[in-house]
Structures are given as structure tokens and as C-alpha cells.
């Protein structure tokens, strides 16, 4: 999987992506990352990438030409064809695990990280295939959004996570919230580790974790359960959890 990011702050993207799971994936050659600075495609004396909005109002708008030239250069570079161009903004489709799962099968993603108040709408219409949003809040630039997309998709690429940390075990892989986790000490001033986790009954442990995941999802994010079919076992475990809560 190859990511291209178009950004006025290229070091912010390559820097942050160099750490942890994404850093290792890039090192291993499982993930490729190129960053393109629209400033390099502005050819006037001041390397202008923004301008005043038609119609007036505060703030500046990113000009389409440096962005378009950067995207075209990215497309021409020695990378797989079939790139999908995605603009990150609060006006986009909400990013979910399902959307990222789908995107992870694409060989190449070109992510547009905007700054200022906005970008010329004609660029979005003409050069972008999709528009994605982190959620209903506003951040100061698309770089952090692009990094989140790169990080979350990288975890889904075979070989990026070890067997132990496999993405199949992630919260949301299954459409549910994660169960609680504990490590030593067994007893402490903050409370004790649930008994079932201390014994070696793996079937009981699996059931306890599933029950906690279902219970927490029911309490904290009931919307996730409405979208999802439960197995007979899961249905029984959730009923058990609910009975214990009301007691
Ligand atoms: N999910 N932002 C993009 C720059 C911008 C401003 C105005 C177009 C118009 C965001 C989000 C997000 C803030 C990224 C505005 N572009 N990105 N940026 N929520 O808030 O993805």
C-alpha cells in the first residue's frame, strides 16, 4: 500500500509516520509514504499557495493550481496505478473501521491535507474521488487526519502487526468496544483483578471478555449494537450482563 500526502507541512507527516507501528511498516517496505508540498508547485516570486476568498470574508483559500500540480506529479511518480484521491474535511463521509477496511484493499491513496479556511471547491470537484471526515469537530489542518488514516489502514495490512497484536483482536474489528485489560499486581489499593482471568480456564476467559465487550458497548455505545446481529451465545452473554447491572 502506498500513501501520498499533499501537505504544506511535509515534515509533520513524514516525521509522525516514522514512529511506532507505521514507522516499522515503512521500514519493512509494507507501506510506502511520499509527501508532496504544494509550495514546490507555486511558481511566482512569493510561492503563493493561498488567496483571498471571492465574496469576501475572513481567512484565506488554497489556490487550486499548486494542489493540482502536486497531485498530478504524485500520480506520475513510480508507484502503483489506480490511486484514489481523498480530501480530508469535516464535510466528508464519516471515517469508520468499515470505510478503512474497504480502502485498505486499494493499492494507493492520495490524501489531501488542507490548511487555511478552505480550498477552492473546483479542486475538490475536479481532482478528488472522495471526501472523508474524522468527526464533527474542526482541527487546524488535514495533516493529523491524514496521519490517522495512514495509521489505521497500516494496521490492516498483512504483516504489519505481529500475530500477538493482530488487527483481528482490535476493538471495532468486530463492531464492539474492547473488554477491560489488567496486569500485575493481582491485588492492589485500586482493587483486584477479576478472578476468572487468574485461572487457566480459557473458554471461561473468552466468555468473560466477550460479555464485557458486549456490556460496555450496550452501556456506552448502544448505537453500535443496533447496527449489528448478535450470535445466540452473544445474546445470552449480554442478557447475563444486563441482569447483573440492574441487580
Ligand atoms: N476530518 N479539518 C481540513 C482545512 C480546511 C479548512 C476549510 C477545507 C476547508 C478535518 C476533520 C478537519 C479542518 C481538515 C480544516 N479545508 N479533517 N482543514 N474533521 O477538521 O478531517
Coordinates of C-alpha atoms and ligand atoms in Angstrom, one line a residue:
X1 CA 0.0 0.0 0.0
X2 CA 1.4 3.4 -1.0
X3 CA 0.3 6.7 0.6
X4 CA 0.9 10.1 -1.0
X5 CA 0.1 13.1 1.2
X6 CA -0.2 16.6 -0.2
X7 CA 0.7 19.0 2.6
X8 CA 2.2 22.4 3.3
X9 CA 3.9 20.8 6.3
X10 CA 5.6 17.7 4.8
X11 CA 7.9 17.0 7.9
X12 CA 4.8 16.9 10.1
X13 CA 3.5 13.9 8.2
X14 CA 6.8 12.0 7.5
X15 CA 8.0 12.8 11.0
X16 CA 5.0 11.4 12.8
X17 CA 4.6 8.4 10.5
X18 CA 8.2 7.4 11.3
X19 CA 7.3 6.3 14.8
X20 CA 5.9 3.0 16.1
X21 CA 3.7 0.7 14.0
X22 CA 3.7 2.9 10.9
X23 CA 7.4 3.5 11.2
X24 CA 8.1 -0.2 11.3
X25 CA 5.8 -0.9 8.4
X26 CA 7.6 1.8 6.3
X27 CA 11.0 0.3 7.3
X28 CA 9.8 -3.2 6.3
X29 CA 8.6 -1.9 2.9
X30 CA 5.0 -3.0 3.6
X31 CA 3.8 0.6 3.5
X32 CA 5.1 3.4 1.2
X33 CA 4.9 7.1 2.0
X34 CA 5.6 10.1 -0.2
X35 CA 4.8 13.7 0.8
X36 CA 4.2 16.5 -1.8
X37 CA 4.4 20.1 -0.9
X38 CA 2.1 22.4 -3.0
X39 CA 4.5 25.2 -2.3
X40 CA 7.0 23.5 -4.6
X41 CA 4.4 23.9 -7.4
X42 CA 3.8 27.6 -6.9
X43 CA 5.9 29.4 -9.4
X44 CA 5.5 33.1 -8.6
X45 CA 8.2 35.1 -6.7
X46 CA 6.5 34.6 -3.3
X47 CA 5.5 30.9 -3.9
X48 CA 1.9 31.8 -3.3
X49 CA -0.4 28.9 -2.4
X50 CA -3.4 30.9 -1.0
X51 CA -5.5 33.9 -1.9
X52 CA -8.5 35.9 -0.7
X53 CA -12.0 34.3 -0.9
X54 CA -14.3 35.6 -3.7
X55 CA -17.3 37.1 -2.0
X56 CA -15.2 38.4 0.9
X57 CA -15.0 37.3 4.4
X58 CA -12.1 36.3 6.8
X59 CA -9.3 33.9 6.1
X60 CA -7.6 32.6 3.0
X61 CA -8.4 29.9 0.5
X62 CA -5.9 27.5 -1.0
X63 CA -5.4 28.0 -4.8
X64 CA -6.2 25.0 -6.9
X65 CA -3.2 25.1 -9.3
X66 CA -0.4 24.2 -6.8
X67 CA -2.6 21.4 -5.4
X68 CA -3.5 20.0 -8.8
X69 CA 0.1 20.1 -10.0
X70 CA 1.2 18.3 -6.8
X71 CA -1.5 15.6 -7.3
X72 CA -0.5 15.1 -10.9
X73 CA 3.2 14.7 -10.0
X74 CA 2.3 12.2 -7.3
X75 CA 0.2 10.2 -9.9
X76 CA 3.1 10.3 -12.4
X77 CA 5.7 9.0 -9.8
X78 CA 6.9 5.4 -9.9
X79 CA 4.0 3.9 -7.9
X80 CA 1.1 1.7 -8.5
X81 CA -1.8 3.0 -10.7
X82 CA -5.3 3.2 -9.6
X83 CA -4.8 5.9 -7.0
X84 CA -7.9 7.2 -5.2
X85 CA -7.7 10.9 -4.3
X86 CA -9.2 11.7 -0.9
X87 CA -9.8 15.2 0.6
X88 CA -10.0 15.3 4.4
X89 CA -12.5 17.7 5.8
X90 CA -15.4 18.0 8.2
X91 CA -17.8 18.0 5.1
X92 CA -16.7 14.4 4.3
X93 CA -18.1 10.9 4.9
X94 CA -17.5 9.8 8.5
X95 CA -14.4 7.6 8.7
X96 CA -15.3 4.2 10.3
X97 CA -13.4 0.9 10.6
X98 CA -15.6 -0.4 7.7
X99 CA -14.6 2.5 5.4
X100 CA -10.9 2.0 6.2
X101 CA -11.2 -1.8 5.7
X102 CA -12.6 -1.1 2.2
X103 CA -9.8 1.5 1.5
X104 CA -7.1 -0.9 2.6
X105 CA -7.7 -3.1 -0.5
X106 CA -6.8 -0.1 -2.8
X107 CA -3.1 -0.2 -3.9
X108 CA -2.7 3.6 -3.4
X109 CA -4.3 6.5 -1.6
X110 CA -3.5 10.2 -2.3
X111 CA -4.5 12.2 0.8
X112 CA -5.1 16.0 0.5
X113 CA -4.3 17.8 3.8
X114 CA -5.7 21.4 3.6
X115 CA -4.7 24.4 5.6
X116 CA -6.3 27.9 5.9
X117 CA -10.1 28.4 5.8
X118 CA -10.6 26.1 2.8
X119 CA -9.6 25.1 -0.6
X120 CA -11.0 26.1 -4.0
X121 CA -14.2 24.0 -4.5
X122 CA -13.2 23.4 -8.1
X123 CA -10.2 21.3 -7.0
X124 CA -12.4 19.1 -4.9
X125 CA -14.9 18.6 -7.7
X126 CA -12.3 18.0 -10.4
X127 CA -9.4 16.2 -8.7
X128 CA -10.9 14.4 -5.7
X129 CA -12.7 11.0 -5.7
X130 CA -13.9 11.1 -2.2
X131 CA -14.1 13.3 0.9
X132 CA -13.6 11.9 4.4
X133 CA -14.1 13.3 7.9
X134 CA -12.7 12.3 11.3
X135 CA -15.8 13.5 13.0
X136 CA -18.0 16.6 13.8
X137 CA -15.2 18.8 15.1
X138 CA -12.7 21.1 13.5
X139 CA -8.9 20.8 13.5
X140 CA -6.4 23.3 12.1
X141 CA -5.1 21.3 9.2
X142 CA -5.6 18.0 7.4
X143 CA -2.2 16.5 8.4
X144 CA -3.4 14.9 11.6
X145 CA -6.4 13.5 9.7
X146 CA -4.1 12.0 7.0
X147 CA -1.9 10.5 9.7
X148 CA -4.8 8.9 11.4
X149 CA -5.9 7.4 8.1
X150 CA -2.4 6.1 7.4
X151 CA -2.0 4.7 10.9
X152 CA -5.4 2.9 10.9
X153 CA -5.1 1.5 7.4
X154 CA -1.5 0.3 8.0
X155 CA -2.7 -1.9 10.9
X156 CA -4.9 -3.7 8.5
X157 CA -2.1 -4.6 6.0
X158 CA -1.0 -8.2 6.4
X159 CA 2.4 -8.5 8.1
X160 CA 2.3 -5.0 9.7
X161 CA 1.0 -6.2 13.1
X162 CA 2.5 -9.3 14.7
X163 CA 0.3 -12.4 15.4
X164 CA 0.1 -11.3 19.1
X165 CA -1.3 -7.8 18.4
X166 CA -3.3 -8.8 15.3
X167 CA -5.8 -6.3 14.0
X168 CA -8.5 -9.1 14.3
X169 CA -8.3 -8.5 18.1
X170 CA -8.7 -4.8 17.9
X171 CA -11.7 -3.0 19.4
X172 CA -14.1 -2.2 16.5
X173 CA -12.7 -5.1 14.3
X174 CA -15.9 -6.8 15.4
X175 CA -18.1 -3.7 15.7
X176 CA -17.8 -3.8 19.5
X177 CA -15.8 -1.9 22.1
X178 CA -12.8 -3.5 23.8
X179 CA -13.0 -5.5 27.0
X180 CA -11.1 -4.3 30.1
X181 CA -7.4 -5.3 30.5
X182 CA -5.3 -6.0 33.6
X183 CA -1.7 -6.7 34.5
X184 CA 0.2 -7.2 37.8
X185 CA -0.3 -6.8 40.7
X186 CA -3.2 -9.2 41.2
X187 CA -4.4 -7.2 44.3
X188 CA -3.9 -3.6 44.9
X189 CA -5.2 -0.5 46.7
X190 CA -7.1 0.3 43.5
X191 CA -8.9 -3.1 43.6
X192 CA -8.4 -6.7 42.5
X193 CA -8.1 -8.4 39.1
X194 CA -11.3 -10.3 38.2
X195 CA -10.9 -13.9 39.5
X196 CA -11.7 -15.6 36.1
X197 CA -8.6 -14.0 34.5
X198 CA -6.3 -15.6 37.1
X199 CA -7.3 -19.2 36.4
X200 CA -6.3 -21.0 33.3
X201 CA -9.9 -21.7 32.0
X202 CA -9.5 -20.3 28.5
X203 CA -13.1 -20.9 27.5
X204 CA -14.3 -19.0 30.6
X205 CA -11.9 -16.2 29.9
X206 CA -13.0 -15.9 26.3
X207 CA -16.7 -15.8 27.5
X208 CA -15.9 -13.2 30.2
X209 CA -14.1 -10.9 27.7
X210 CA -17.0 -11.2 25.2
X211 CA -19.5 -10.4 27.9
X212 CA -17.6 -7.3 29.0
X213 CA -17.2 -6.1 25.4
X214 CA -20.9 -6.6 24.8
X215 CA -21.8 -5.0 28.1
X216 CA -19.7 -1.9 27.6
X217 CA -20.9 -1.5 24.1
X218 CA -24.5 -1.7 25.4
X219 CA -23.8 0.9 28.1
X220 CA -21.6 3.3 26.2
X221 CA -22.4 2.9 22.5
X222 CA -25.8 1.3 22.1
X223 CA -25.9 2.7 18.5
X224 CA -23.2 0.1 17.6
X225 CA -25.4 -2.8 18.8
X226 CA -28.4 -1.6 16.8
X227 CA -26.3 -2.0 13.6
X228 CA -25.2 -5.5 14.4
X229 CA -26.5 -9.0 14.6
X230 CA -25.6 -11.0 17.8
X231 CA -24.9 -14.7 17.8
X232 CA -27.0 -16.8 20.2
X233 CA -24.1 -17.0 22.6
X234 CA -23.5 -13.2 22.5
X235 CA -27.2 -12.6 23.1
X236 CA -27.1 -14.8 26.2
X237 CA -23.9 -13.1 27.5
X238 CA -25.4 -9.7 27.0
X239 CA -28.6 -10.8 28.9
X240 CA -26.3 -12.0 31.8
X241 CA -24.5 -8.7 31.8
X242 CA -27.8 -6.7 31.9
X243 CA -29.2 -8.8 34.7
X244 CA -26.0 -8.2 36.8
X245 CA -26.2 -4.4 36.1
X246 CA -29.8 -4.0 37.3
X247 CA -29.2 -6.1 40.5
Ligands
LIG1 N1 -11.8 15.5 9.5 N2 -10.0 19.8 9.0 C1 -9.0 20.3 6.8 C2 -8.5 22.7 6.3 C3 -9.7 23.1 5.5 C4 -10.4 24.2 6.1 C5 -11.6 24.6 5.4 C6 -11.2 22.9 3.8 C7 -11.9 23.9 4.3 C8 -11.0 17.5 9.4 C9 -11.9 16.6 10.0 C10 -10.8 18.9 9.8 C11 -10.1 21.2 9.3 C12 -9.1 19.3 8.0 C13 -10.0 22.0 8.1 N3 -10.0 22.5 4.4 N4 -10.3 16.8 8.5 N5 -8.9 21.6 7.3 N6 -12.8 16.9 11.0 O1 -11.4 19.4 10.7 O2 -10.8 15.6 8.5

